[in-house]
PDB file of C-alpha atoms in Angstrom:
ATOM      1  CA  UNK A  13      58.192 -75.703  27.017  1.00 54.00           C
ATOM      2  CA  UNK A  14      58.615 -79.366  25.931  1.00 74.00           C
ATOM      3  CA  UNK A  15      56.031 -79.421  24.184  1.00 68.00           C
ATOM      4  CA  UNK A  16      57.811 -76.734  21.657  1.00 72.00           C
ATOM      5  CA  UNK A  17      61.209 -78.752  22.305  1.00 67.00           C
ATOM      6  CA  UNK A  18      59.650 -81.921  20.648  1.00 67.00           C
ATOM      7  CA  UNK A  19      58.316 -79.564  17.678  1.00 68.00           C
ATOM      8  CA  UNK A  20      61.649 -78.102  16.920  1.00 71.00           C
ATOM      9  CA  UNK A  21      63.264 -81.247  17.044  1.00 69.00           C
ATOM     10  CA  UNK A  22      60.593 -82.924  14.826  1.00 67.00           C
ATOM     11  CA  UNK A  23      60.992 -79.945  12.372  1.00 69.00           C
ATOM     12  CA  UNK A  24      64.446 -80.311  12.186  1.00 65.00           C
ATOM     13  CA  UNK A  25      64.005 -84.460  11.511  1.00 66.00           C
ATOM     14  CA  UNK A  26      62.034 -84.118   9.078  1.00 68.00           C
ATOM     15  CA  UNK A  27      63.601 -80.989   7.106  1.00 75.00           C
ATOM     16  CA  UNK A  28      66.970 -83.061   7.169  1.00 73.00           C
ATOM     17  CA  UNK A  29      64.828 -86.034   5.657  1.00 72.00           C
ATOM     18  CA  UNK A  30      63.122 -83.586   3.297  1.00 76.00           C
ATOM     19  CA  UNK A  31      66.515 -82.507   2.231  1.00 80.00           C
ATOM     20  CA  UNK A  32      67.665 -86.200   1.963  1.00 80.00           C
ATOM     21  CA  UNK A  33      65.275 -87.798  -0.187  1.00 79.00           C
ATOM     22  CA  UNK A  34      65.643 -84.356  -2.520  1.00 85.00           C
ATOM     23  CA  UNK A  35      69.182 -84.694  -2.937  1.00 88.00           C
ATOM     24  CA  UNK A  36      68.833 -88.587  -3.843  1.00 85.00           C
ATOM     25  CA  UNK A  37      65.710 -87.903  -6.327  1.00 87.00           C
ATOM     26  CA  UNK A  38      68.379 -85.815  -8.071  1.00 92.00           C
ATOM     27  CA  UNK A  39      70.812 -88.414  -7.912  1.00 93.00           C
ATOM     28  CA  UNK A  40      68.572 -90.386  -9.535  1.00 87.00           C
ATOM     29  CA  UNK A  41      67.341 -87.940 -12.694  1.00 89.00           C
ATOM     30  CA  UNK A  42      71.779 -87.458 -13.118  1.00 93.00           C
ATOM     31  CA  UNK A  43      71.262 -91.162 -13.482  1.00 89.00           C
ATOM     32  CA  UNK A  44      68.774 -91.460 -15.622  1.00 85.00           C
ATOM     33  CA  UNK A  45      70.353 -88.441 -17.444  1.00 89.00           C
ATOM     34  CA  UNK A  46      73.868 -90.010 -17.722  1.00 90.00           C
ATOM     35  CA  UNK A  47      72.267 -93.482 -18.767  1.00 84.00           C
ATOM     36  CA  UNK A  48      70.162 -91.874 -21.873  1.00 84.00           C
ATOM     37  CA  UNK A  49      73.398 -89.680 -22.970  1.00 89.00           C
ATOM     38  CA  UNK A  50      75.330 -92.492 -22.619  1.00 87.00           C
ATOM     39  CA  UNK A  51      72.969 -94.907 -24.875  1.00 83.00           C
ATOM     40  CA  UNK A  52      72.767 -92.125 -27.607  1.00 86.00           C
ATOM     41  CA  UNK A  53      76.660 -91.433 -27.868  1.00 89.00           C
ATOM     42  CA  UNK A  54      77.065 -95.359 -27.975  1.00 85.00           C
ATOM     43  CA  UNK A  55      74.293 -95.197 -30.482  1.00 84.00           C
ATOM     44  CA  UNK A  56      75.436 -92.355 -32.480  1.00 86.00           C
ATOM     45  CA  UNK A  57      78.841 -94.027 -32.327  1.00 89.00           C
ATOM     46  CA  UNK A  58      77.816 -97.627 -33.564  1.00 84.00           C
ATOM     47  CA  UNK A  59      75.616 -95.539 -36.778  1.00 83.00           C
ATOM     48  CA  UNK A  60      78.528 -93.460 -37.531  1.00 84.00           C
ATOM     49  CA  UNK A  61      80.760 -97.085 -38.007  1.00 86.00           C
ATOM     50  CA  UNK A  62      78.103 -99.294 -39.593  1.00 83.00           C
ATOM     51  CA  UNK A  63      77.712 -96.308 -42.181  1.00 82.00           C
ATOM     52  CA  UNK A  64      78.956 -98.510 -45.326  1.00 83.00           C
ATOM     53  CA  UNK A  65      76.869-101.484 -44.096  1.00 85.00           C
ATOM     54  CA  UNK A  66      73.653 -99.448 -43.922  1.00 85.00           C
ATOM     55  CA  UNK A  67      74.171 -97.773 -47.179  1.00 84.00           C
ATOM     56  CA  UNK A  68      74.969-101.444 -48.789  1.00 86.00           C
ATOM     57  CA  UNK A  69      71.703-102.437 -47.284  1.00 87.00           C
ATOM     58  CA  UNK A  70      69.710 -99.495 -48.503  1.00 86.00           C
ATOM     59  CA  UNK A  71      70.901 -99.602 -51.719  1.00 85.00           C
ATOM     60  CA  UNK A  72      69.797-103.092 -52.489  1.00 87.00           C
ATOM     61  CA  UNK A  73      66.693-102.217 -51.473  1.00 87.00           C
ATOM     62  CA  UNK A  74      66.049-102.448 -47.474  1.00 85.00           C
ATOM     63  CA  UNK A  75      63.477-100.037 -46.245  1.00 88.00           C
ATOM     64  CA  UNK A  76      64.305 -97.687 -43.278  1.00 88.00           C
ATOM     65  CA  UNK A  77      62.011 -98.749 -41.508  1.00 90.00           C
ATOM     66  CA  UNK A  78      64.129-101.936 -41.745  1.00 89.00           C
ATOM     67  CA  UNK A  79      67.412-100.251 -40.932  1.00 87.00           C
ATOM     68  CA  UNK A  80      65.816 -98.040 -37.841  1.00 88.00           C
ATOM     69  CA  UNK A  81      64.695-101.648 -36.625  1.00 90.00           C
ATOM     70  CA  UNK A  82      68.072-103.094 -36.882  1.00 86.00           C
ATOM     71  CA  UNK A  83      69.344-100.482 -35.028  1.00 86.00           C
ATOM     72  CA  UNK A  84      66.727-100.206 -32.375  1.00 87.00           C
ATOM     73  CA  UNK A  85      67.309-103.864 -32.056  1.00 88.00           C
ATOM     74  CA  UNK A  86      71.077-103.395 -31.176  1.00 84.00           C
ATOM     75  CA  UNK A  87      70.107-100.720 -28.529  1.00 84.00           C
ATOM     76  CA  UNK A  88      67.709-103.474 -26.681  1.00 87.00           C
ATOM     77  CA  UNK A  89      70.225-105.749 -26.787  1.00 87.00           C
ATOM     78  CA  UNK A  90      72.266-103.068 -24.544  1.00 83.00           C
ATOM     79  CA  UNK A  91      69.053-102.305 -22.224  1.00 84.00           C
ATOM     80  CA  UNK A  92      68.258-106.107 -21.800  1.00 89.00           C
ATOM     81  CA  UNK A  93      72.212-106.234 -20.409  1.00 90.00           C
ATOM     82  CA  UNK A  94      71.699-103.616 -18.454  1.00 87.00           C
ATOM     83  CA  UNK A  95      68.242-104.652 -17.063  1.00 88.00           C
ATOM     84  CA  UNK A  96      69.576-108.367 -16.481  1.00 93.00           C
ATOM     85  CA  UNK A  97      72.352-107.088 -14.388  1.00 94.00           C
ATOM     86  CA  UNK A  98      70.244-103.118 -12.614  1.00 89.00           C
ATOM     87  CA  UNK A  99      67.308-104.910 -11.471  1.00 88.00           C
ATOM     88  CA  UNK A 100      69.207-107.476  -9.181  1.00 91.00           C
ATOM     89  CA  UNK A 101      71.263-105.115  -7.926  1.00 92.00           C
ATOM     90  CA  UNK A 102      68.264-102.628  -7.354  1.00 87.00           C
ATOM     91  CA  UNK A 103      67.126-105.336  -5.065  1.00 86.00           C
ATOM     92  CA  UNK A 104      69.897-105.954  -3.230  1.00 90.00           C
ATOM     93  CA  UNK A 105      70.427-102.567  -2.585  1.00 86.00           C
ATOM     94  CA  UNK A 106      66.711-101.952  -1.555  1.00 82.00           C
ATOM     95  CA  UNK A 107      67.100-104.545   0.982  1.00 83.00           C
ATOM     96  CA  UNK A 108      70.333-103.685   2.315  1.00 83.00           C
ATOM     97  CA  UNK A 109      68.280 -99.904   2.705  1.00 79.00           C
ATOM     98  CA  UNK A 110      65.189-100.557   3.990  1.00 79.00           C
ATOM     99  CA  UNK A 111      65.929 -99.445   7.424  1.00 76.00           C
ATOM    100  CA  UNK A 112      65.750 -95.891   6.086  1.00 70.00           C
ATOM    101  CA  UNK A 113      62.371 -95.915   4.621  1.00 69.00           C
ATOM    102  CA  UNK A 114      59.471 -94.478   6.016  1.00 65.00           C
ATOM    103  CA  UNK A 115      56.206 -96.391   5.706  1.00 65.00           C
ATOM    104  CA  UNK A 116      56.974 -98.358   2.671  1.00 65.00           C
ATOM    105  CA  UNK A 117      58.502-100.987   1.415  1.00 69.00           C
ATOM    106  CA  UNK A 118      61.363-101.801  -0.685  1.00 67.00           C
ATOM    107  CA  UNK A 119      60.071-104.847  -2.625  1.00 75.00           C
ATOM    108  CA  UNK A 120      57.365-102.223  -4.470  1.00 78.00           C
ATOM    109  CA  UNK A 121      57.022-104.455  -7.430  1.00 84.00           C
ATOM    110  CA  UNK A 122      54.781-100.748  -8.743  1.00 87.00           C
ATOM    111  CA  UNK A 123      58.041 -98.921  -8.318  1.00 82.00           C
ATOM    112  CA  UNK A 124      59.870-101.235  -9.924  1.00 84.00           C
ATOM    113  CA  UNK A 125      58.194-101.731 -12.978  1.00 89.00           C
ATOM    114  CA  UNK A 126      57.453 -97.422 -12.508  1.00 88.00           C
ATOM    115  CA  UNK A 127      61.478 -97.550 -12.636  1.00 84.00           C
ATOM    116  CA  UNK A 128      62.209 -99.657 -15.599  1.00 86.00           C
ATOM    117  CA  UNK A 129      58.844 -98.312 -17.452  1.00 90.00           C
ATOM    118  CA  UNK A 130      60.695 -94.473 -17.026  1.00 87.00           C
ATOM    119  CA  UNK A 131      64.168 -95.927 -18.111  1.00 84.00           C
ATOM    120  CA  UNK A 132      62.829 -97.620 -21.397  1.00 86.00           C
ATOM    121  CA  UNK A 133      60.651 -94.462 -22.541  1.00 88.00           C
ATOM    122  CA  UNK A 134      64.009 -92.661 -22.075  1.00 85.00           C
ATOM    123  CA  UNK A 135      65.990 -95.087 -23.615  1.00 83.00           C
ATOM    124  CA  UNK A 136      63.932 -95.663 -26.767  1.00 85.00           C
ATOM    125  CA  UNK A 137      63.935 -91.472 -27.043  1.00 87.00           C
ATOM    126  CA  UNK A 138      67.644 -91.404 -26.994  1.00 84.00           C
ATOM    127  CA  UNK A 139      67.894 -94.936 -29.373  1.00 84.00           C
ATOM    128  CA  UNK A 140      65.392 -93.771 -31.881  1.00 88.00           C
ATOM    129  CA  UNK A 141      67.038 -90.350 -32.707  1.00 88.00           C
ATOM    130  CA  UNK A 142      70.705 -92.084 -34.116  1.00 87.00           C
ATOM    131  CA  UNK A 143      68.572 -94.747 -35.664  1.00 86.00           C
ATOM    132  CA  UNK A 144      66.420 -92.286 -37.845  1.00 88.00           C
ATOM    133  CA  UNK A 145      69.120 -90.353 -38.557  1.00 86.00           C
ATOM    134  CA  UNK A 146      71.387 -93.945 -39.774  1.00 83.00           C
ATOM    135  CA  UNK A 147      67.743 -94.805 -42.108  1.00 84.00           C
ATOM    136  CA  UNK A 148      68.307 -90.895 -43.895  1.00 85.00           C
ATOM    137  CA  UNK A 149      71.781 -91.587 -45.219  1.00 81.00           C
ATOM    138  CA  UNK A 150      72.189 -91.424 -48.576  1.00 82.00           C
ATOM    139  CA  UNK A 151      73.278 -95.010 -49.903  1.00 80.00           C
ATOM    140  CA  UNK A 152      76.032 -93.414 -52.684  1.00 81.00           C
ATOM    141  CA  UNK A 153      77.417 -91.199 -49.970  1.00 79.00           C
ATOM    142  CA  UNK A 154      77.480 -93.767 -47.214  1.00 73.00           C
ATOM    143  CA  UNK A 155      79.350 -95.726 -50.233  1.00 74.00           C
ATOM    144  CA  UNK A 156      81.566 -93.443 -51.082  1.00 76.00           C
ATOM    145  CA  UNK A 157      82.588 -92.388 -47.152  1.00 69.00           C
ATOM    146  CA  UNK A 158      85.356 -95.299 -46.883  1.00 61.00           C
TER     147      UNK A 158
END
């Protein structure tokens, strides 16, 4: 009888921990989610007002490969913020949570760089598409827009 006592309540431990770590894995793509929409509207945004500038610079002659780089480089310039400011406070959050991980550790320096890895692939999708888009404008009608 104890014996399927200590089952139930083991079942029940680990379907609420099951549960747990699903609902903050979701958490955690809505992050990565709101992060990447949030880059390309910024993105989009900053393309949208530098329209003039990049048709001034295409029409004397700047390649757009040249303008997607300039834009790309504005977006890293946002990421290394974000980086210099999310991986600190990653840590300090680990450590303040470690007490709820099972068999592992939260200084993972693989999950880390897994982490940031995942959040720059994402990041250079959703910088890339308003920077391609900026390089396609036509320099007399990004002239003639103001």
């Amino acid at each position: 009888m104890t014996l399927r006592l200590i089952q139930r309540r083991w079942q029940a431990t680990s379907t609420m921990t099951g549960l747990l770590a699903r609902l903050t894995e979701a958490f955690g793509i809505f992050a990565l989610i709101l992060a990447s929409v949030g880059l390309y509207g910024g993105m989009s945004y900053l393309a949208v007002r530098r329209t003039t500038g990049i048709g001034i610079r295409m029409a004397l002659g700047a390649s757009r490969s040249g303008i997607i780089s300039l834009m790309l480089r504005s977006a890293s310039l946002q990421v290394l913020a974000g980086m210099l400011i999310g991986v600190p406070a990653a840590v300090f959050v680990c450590r303040m949570m470690q007490h709820l991980l099972y068999q592992g550790s939260s200084q993972d320096p693989l999950t880390f760089l897994g982490a940031i890895a995942v959040l720059c692939a994402c990041i250079a999708v959703a910088a890339t598409v308003p920077a391609v888009r900026a390089a396609s404008v036509d320099p007399m009608q990004a002239l003639r827009t103001e």
